[in-house]
Short mmCIF file of C-alpha atoms and ligand atoms in Angstrom, two decimals:
data_model
loop_
_atom_site.label_atom_id
_atom_site.label_comp_id
_atom_site.label_asym_id
_atom_site.label_seq_id
_atom_site.Cartn_x
_atom_site.Cartn_y
_atom_site.Cartn_z
CA UNK A 245 30.08 -27.54 -1.43
CA UNK A 246 27.68 -30.56 -1.21
CA UNK A 247 24.42 -30.75 -2.70
CA UNK A 248 22.52 -30.08 0.70
CA UNK A 249 24.16 -27.21 1.50
CA UNK A 250 23.69 -25.48 -1.98
CA UNK A 251 20.39 -26.74 -1.46
CA UNK A 252 19.99 -24.48 1.24
CA UNK A 253 21.18 -21.73 0.09
CA UNK A 254 18.47 -21.40 -3.44
CA UNK A 255 15.49 -21.17 -2.86
CA UNK A 256 11.87 -20.00 -5.27
CA UNK A 257 9.46 -18.19 -4.38
CA UNK A 258 6.13 -17.20 -6.30
CA UNK A 259 4.46 -13.41 -6.49
CA UNK A 260 1.46 -12.52 -7.92
CA UNK A 261 0.72 -8.44 -8.99
CA UNK A 262 -3.03 -7.90 -7.75
CA UNK A 263 -5.33 -5.09 -8.17
CA UNK A 264 -7.21 -3.12 -11.43
CA UNK A 265 -6.25 -3.27 -14.46
CA UNK A 266 -4.36 0.07 -15.64
CA UNK A 267 -2.93 0.51 -12.26
CA UNK A 268 0.69 0.11 -13.72
CA UNK A 269 1.51 -3.44 -11.73
CA UNK A 270 3.26 -4.80 -15.47
CA UNK A 271 5.26 -1.33 -15.39
CA UNK A 272 5.65 -1.78 -11.71
CA UNK A 273 7.40 -5.20 -12.71
CA UNK A 274 9.03 -3.99 -15.96
CA UNK A 275 10.65 -1.12 -14.35
CA UNK A 276 11.93 -3.76 -12.02
CA UNK A 277 12.84 -6.14 -14.38
CA UNK A 278 13.81 -4.19 -17.26
CA UNK A 279 15.21 -0.89 -16.06
CA UNK A 280 12.62 0.92 -18.84
CA UNK A 281 8.89 2.05 -19.05
CA UNK A 282 6.83 2.01 -21.62
CA UNK A 283 4.11 4.63 -21.40
CA UNK A 284 1.26 2.89 -23.84
CA UNK A 285 -1.28 0.75 -21.95
CA UNK A 286 -1.02 -2.45 -22.74
CA UNK A 287 -3.43 -4.19 -21.03
CA UNK A 288 -2.39 -7.84 -19.84
CA UNK A 289 -4.52 -9.93 -21.32
CA UNK A 290 -5.30 -12.71 -18.09
CA UNK A 291 -1.55 -13.39 -17.25
CA UNK A 292 1.67 -12.31 -17.53
CA UNK A 293 4.64 -14.91 -16.33
CA UNK A 294 7.67 -13.61 -15.57
CA UNK A 295 11.05 -15.33 -14.22
CA UNK A 296 14.45 -13.32 -12.28
CA UNK A 297 17.12 -14.47 -10.37
CA UNK A 298 18.01 -12.77 -7.00
CA UNK A 299 20.72 -12.33 -4.44
CA UNK A 300 19.48 -11.89 -1.31
CA UNK A 301 21.98 -12.21 1.91
CA UNK A 302 23.46 -15.58 1.32
CA UNK A 303 20.96 -17.34 -0.77
CA UNK A 304 20.16 -16.86 -4.49
CA UNK A 305 16.73 -16.60 -5.03
CA UNK A 306 14.75 -17.66 -8.01
CA UNK A 307 11.83 -15.57 -8.39
CA UNK A 308 8.54 -16.59 -10.16
CA UNK A 309 6.37 -13.43 -11.41
CA UNK A 310 2.32 -13.95 -12.07
CA UNK A 311 1.61 -10.36 -13.21
CA UNK A 312 -2.96 -10.98 -13.44
CA UNK A 313 -4.72 -8.39 -15.65
CA UNK A 314 -6.42 -6.57 -13.53
CA UNK A 315 -9.54 -6.04 -15.56
CA UNK A 316 -13.09 -7.89 -14.86
CA UNK A 317 -12.81 -9.93 -17.80
CA UNK A 318 -9.76 -12.21 -17.00
CA UNK A 319 -11.31 -12.79 -13.71
CA UNK A 320 -11.63 -16.68 -15.11
CA UNK A 321 -7.85 -16.48 -16.29
CA UNK A 322 -6.07 -14.85 -13.03
CA UNK A 323 -8.23 -17.26 -10.55
CA UNK A 324 -6.02 -20.05 -10.55
CA UNK A 325 -3.05 -18.62 -10.27
CA UNK A 326 -3.91 -17.45 -6.18
CA UNK A 327 -2.66 -20.59 -5.20
CA UNK A 328 0.50 -21.44 -3.90
CA UNK A 329 1.98 -17.63 -4.07
CA UNK A 330 4.02 -16.37 -1.50
CA UNK A 331 3.94 -12.98 -1.58
CA UNK A 332 1.30 -10.90 -3.14
CA UNK A 333 1.88 -7.19 -4.52
CA UNK A 334 -1.76 -5.32 -3.73
CA UNK A 335 -0.87 -1.84 -6.03
CA UNK A 336 -3.06 1.18 -6.44
CA UNK A 337 -2.92 4.07 -8.41
CA UNK A 338 -3.13 7.77 -6.31
CA UNK A 339 -4.75 9.72 -8.78
CA UNK A 340 -7.43 7.23 -8.99
CA UNK A 341 -9.73 6.59 -5.32
CA UNK A 342 -11.70 3.79 -6.74
CA UNK A 343 -8.40 1.32 -7.26
CA UNK A 344 -7.88 2.29 -3.37
CA UNK A 345 -11.12 1.48 -2.50
CA UNK A 346 -11.23 -1.95 -4.62
CA UNK A 347 -8.30 -3.52 -2.84
CA UNK A 348 -10.75 -4.65 -0.29
CA UNK A 349 -12.46 -7.29 -2.97
CA UNK A 350 -9.04 -7.69 -4.04
CA UNK A 351 -8.52 -9.76 -0.67
CA UNK A 352 -11.94 -10.97 -1.08
CA UNK A 353 -11.08 -12.51 -4.60
CA UNK A 354 -7.74 -13.66 -3.69
CA UNK A 355 -9.44 -15.68 -0.26
CA UNK A 356 -11.89 -17.41 -2.50
CA UNK A 357 -10.04 -18.86 -4.40
CA UNK A 358 -7.10 -19.70 -2.26
CA UNK A 359 -9.52 -22.49 -0.95
CA UNK A 360 -9.97 -23.78 2.40
CA UNK A 361 -6.27 -25.49 3.01
CA UNK A 362 -4.40 -22.27 1.50
CA UNK A 363 -4.03 -20.19 4.44
CA UNK A 364 -4.21 -16.02 3.57
CA UNK A 365 -2.28 -15.21 6.63
CA UNK A 366 1.24 -17.11 4.98
CA UNK A 367 1.22 -14.62 2.55
CA UNK A 368 3.43 -11.28 2.42
CA UNK A 369 1.49 -8.51 1.21
CA UNK A 370 3.09 -5.39 0.03
CA UNK A 371 0.71 -2.64 -1.09
CA UNK A 372 2.00 -0.10 -3.58
CA UNK A 373 0.72 2.96 -4.15
CA UNK A 374 2.28 4.28 -7.62
CA UNK A 375 2.00 6.59 -10.28
CA UNK A 376 3.20 9.16 -7.48
CA UNK A 377 4.90 11.68 -9.90
CA UNK A 378 1.26 12.06 -11.53
CA UNK A 379 -0.59 15.10 -10.93
CA UNK A 380 -3.22 15.21 -8.24
CA UNK A 381 -3.65 12.71 -5.80
CA UNK A 382 -6.60 11.61 -4.90
CA UNK A 383 -5.42 8.66 -2.07
CA UNK A 384 -3.51 9.97 0.76
CA UNK A 385 -0.39 8.71 1.96
CA UNK A 386 -1.44 8.59 5.68
CA UNK A 387 -4.58 7.08 4.99
CA UNK A 388 -3.24 4.69 2.98
CA UNK A 389 -0.56 3.91 4.93
CA UNK A 390 -3.13 3.72 7.87
CA UNK A 391 -5.31 0.80 5.71
CA UNK A 392 -1.79 -1.58 4.82
CA UNK A 393 -0.81 -1.05 9.15
CA UNK A 394 -4.19 -2.17 9.83
CA UNK A 395 -3.95 -4.95 7.90
CA UNK A 396 -0.12 -6.04 9.35
CA UNK A 397 0.62 -5.60 5.49
CA UNK A 398 3.70 -3.10 4.36
CA UNK A 399 3.81 0.20 2.41
CA UNK A 400 5.47 1.76 -0.19
CA UNK A 401 4.66 4.37 -3.21
CA UNK A 402 6.51 4.18 -6.49
CA UNK A 403 6.57 5.34 -9.60
CA UNK A 404 6.84 3.39 -12.51
CA UNK A 405 7.40 5.99 -15.13
CA UNK A 406 10.71 7.78 -12.58
CA UNK A 407 11.05 4.89 -11.11
CA UNK A 408 11.01 6.11 -7.52
CA UNK A 409 10.52 3.55 -4.25
CA UNK A 410 11.04 -0.02 -7.13
CA UNK A 411 13.96 -1.03 -5.90
CA UNK A 412 13.30 -0.67 -2.13
CA UNK A 413 9.60 -1.81 -3.14
CA UNK A 414 11.28 -5.27 -4.72
CA UNK A 415 14.69 -5.14 -2.49
CA UNK A 416 11.93 -5.07 0.74
CA UNK A 417 9.79 -7.50 -0.27
CA UNK A 418 12.54 -10.31 -1.88
CA UNK A 419 14.51 -10.17 2.10
CA UNK A 420 11.54 -10.35 3.48
CA UNK A 421 10.50 -13.46 1.98
CA UNK A 422 13.90 -14.93 3.25
CA UNK A 423 13.23 -14.43 6.31
CA UNK A 424 10.16 -15.95 6.27
CA UNK A 425 11.18 -18.92 4.69
CA UNK A 426 14.56 -18.92 7.63
CA UNK A 427 11.74 -19.00 9.80
CA UNK A 428 10.53 -22.18 8.45
CA UNK A 429 8.09 -20.71 6.43
CA UNK A 430 6.01 -19.24 9.19
CA UNK A 431 5.10 -15.46 8.65
CA UNK A 432 6.99 -13.54 10.57
CA UNK A 433 4.83 -10.13 12.35
CA UNK A 434 4.91 -7.15 10.01
CA UNK A 435 6.71 -4.35 12.48
CA UNK A 436 5.27 -1.78 10.09
CA UNK A 437 5.90 0.47 13.50
CA UNK A 438 4.72 4.00 11.57
CA UNK A 439 5.62 5.81 15.71
CA UNK A 440 1.43 7.36 15.30
CA UNK A 441 -1.81 6.28 15.98
CA UNK A 442 -5.38 6.07 14.42
CA UNK A 443 -6.31 9.07 16.29
CA UNK A 444 -3.47 11.04 15.31
CA UNK A 445 -4.01 10.08 11.34
CA UNK A 446 -7.89 10.89 11.52
CA UNK A 447 -6.75 14.09 12.77
CA UNK A 448 -4.60 15.03 10.62
CA UNK A 449 -6.74 13.84 7.34
CA UNK A 450 -9.99 15.44 8.61
CA UNK A 451 -8.30 18.73 8.89
CA UNK A 452 -7.14 18.56 5.63
CA UNK A 453 -10.04 17.27 3.74
CA UNK A 454 -12.80 19.30 5.99
CA UNK A 455 -14.35 21.81 3.48
CA UNK A 456 -14.66 25.25 6.12
CA UNK A 457 -13.10 25.97 9.73
CA UNK A 458 -16.00 24.10 11.71
CA UNK A 459 -15.71 20.89 10.26
CA UNK A 460 -12.07 21.55 9.85
CA UNK A 461 -12.64 20.92 13.33
CA UNK A 462 -15.27 18.93 13.80
CA UNK A 463 -18.03 21.39 14.95
CA UNK A 464 -21.41 22.57 13.61
CA UNK A 465 -22.07 26.05 12.07
CA UNK A 466 -24.07 26.65 15.78
CA UNK A 467 -20.76 25.95 17.74
CA UNK A 468 -19.78 28.88 20.22
CA UNK A 469 -16.69 30.07 21.53
CA UNK A 470 -16.35 27.74 24.36
CA UNK A 471 -17.21 24.62 21.90
CA UNK A 472 -14.00 26.36 19.40
CA UNK A 473 -11.44 26.79 22.08
CA UNK A 474 -12.54 23.19 23.20
CA UNK A 475 -12.29 21.85 20.23
CA UNK A 476 -9.17 23.41 19.80
CA UNK A 477 -7.46 22.50 22.63
CA UNK A 478 -8.35 18.64 22.26
CA UNK A 479 -6.76 18.68 18.46
CA UNK A 480 -3.58 20.99 19.31
CA UNK A 481 -3.03 18.03 21.78
CA UNK A 482 -2.95 15.45 19.52
CA UNK A 483 -1.84 17.19 17.10
CA UNK A 484 1.43 18.84 17.77
CA UNK A 485 3.72 18.24 16.28
CA UNK A 486 6.34 17.76 18.85
CA UNK A 487 3.73 14.45 19.86
CA UNK A 488 3.09 13.72 16.15
CA UNK A 489 5.38 12.58 13.83
CA UNK A 490 2.77 11.83 11.44
CA UNK A 491 3.62 12.63 7.76
CA UNK A 492 1.25 16.02 7.66
CA UNK A 493 0.89 16.91 11.30
CA UNK A 494 3.24 20.44 11.00
CA UNK A 495 0.80 21.86 8.30
CA UNK A 496 -2.60 20.65 9.98
CA UNK A 497 -1.07 22.08 13.06
CA UNK A 498 -0.54 25.08 11.23
CA UNK A 499 -4.22 24.82 9.76
CA UNK A 500 -5.98 24.47 13.19
CA UNK A 501 -4.61 27.34 14.55
CA UNK A 502 -5.60 29.33 11.50
CA UNK A 503 -9.17 27.78 11.79
CA UNK A 504 -9.90 28.35 15.22
CA UNK A 505 -8.35 32.30 14.73
CA UNK A 506 -10.74 33.09 11.86
CA UNK A 507 -14.05 31.41 13.36
CA UNK A 508 -13.20 33.35 16.57
CA UNK A 509 -12.97 36.37 14.73
CA UNK A 510 -16.15 35.87 13.43
CA UNK A 511 -18.00 35.36 16.64
P1 LIG B 79 -3.80 -4.64 -16.65
O1 LIG B 79 -2.64 -5.39 -16.63
O2 LIG B 79 -4.89 -4.28 -17.27
O3 LIG B 79 -4.27 -5.08 -15.34
O4 LIG B 79 -3.04 -2.84 -16.06
P2 LIG B 79 -1.72 -2.71 -15.08
O5 LIG B 79 -2.11 -2.11 -13.84
O6 LIG B 79 -0.76 -3.51 -15.21
O7 LIG B 79 -1.27 -1.04 -15.93
P3 LIG B 79 -0.28 -1.01 -16.69
O8 LIG B 79 1.69 -1.15 -15.98
O9 LIG B 79 -0.34 -1.40 -17.76
O10 LIG B 79 -0.19 1.17 -17.05
C1 LIG B 79 -1.59 0.88 -17.60
C2 LIG B 79 -0.92 2.54 -17.44
O11 LIG B 79 -0.74 2.83 -16.89
C3 LIG B 79 0.06 2.74 -19.04
O12 LIG B 79 -0.41 3.60 -19.84
C4 LIG B 79 1.70 3.18 -18.21
O13 LIG B 79 2.60 3.42 -18.82
C5 LIG B 79 0.51 3.73 -17.03
N1 LIG B 79 1.79 3.99 -15.18
C6 LIG B 79 2.47 2.78 -14.81
N2 LIG B 79 2.58 3.18 -13.99
C7 LIG B 79 2.66 4.16 -14.59
C8 LIG B 79 3.33 5.76 -12.92
O14 LIG B 79 4.69 5.45 -11.98
N3 LIG B 79 3.40 6.67 -13.74
C9 LIG B 79 2.33 7.08 -14.75
N4 LIG B 79 2.90 8.85 -14.66
N5 LIG B 79 2.09 6.41 -15.41
C10 LIG B 79 1.93 4.70 -15.28
MG1 LIG B 80 -1.14 -5.79 -16.70
#
């Protein structure tokens, strides 16, 4: 093989991890690179660096991973590592709502540090909903999936503890990076194509989170039989499982039917 050809078959990428302290960034990377999990929390001090090699299609990819500390205390140490990253893992803990809500501020921090010439648009973002093995979820799949979709980011659910989703996450990430490189470094529009609309997802989320049947149907407590039936018909069209492929649509539809029955009984 000529030198030039062998060069074309090799590439280097820089990946960074971002997200609040303790969401599991280091554990996700460790699970992938070393196939193991440590349950004791060992905070990353500033930054950890690791390198691994993978083969994607016929390419040999040298992956440089910069694992950032999530604690605000380390801002000064990590801020210089944003530059030149081709990909970022945006990690949150599904049992810690704040870690999900803070993702926006991680993007902001990155934007500030990238400087004027470095375009955020050229970076491949993967959102990683971690700790799905743990107890009570505070962030629904649907909600986080939609957030990622709106930003054009890919979305994965993982558990560093059990290993669920980890290989899929990294394989998809590396494939995307190779595609981007073959596209001359220009980002490829991520086609997340969820197959459902925001209106459909919002309806499911409201039905799930509504504190009582009125709230689930988006009604005031003074609603009449007519209001209830109207709201029901509107939601039934949005939620019907034949039309709505979003996760949770079947349960939401059943809840909707029960909520309407219960409300009409009291009128
Ligand atoms: P910083 O380095 O401080 O930013 O934290 P980090 O995001 O790197 O978190 P780390 O990977 O150190 O994990 C934090 C804690 O969560 C540790 O006690 C891990 O054992 C635990 N943990 C990480 N991933 C998972 C997971 O998928 N499931 C469960 N149950 N625990 C996890
Ligand atoms: Mg860490």
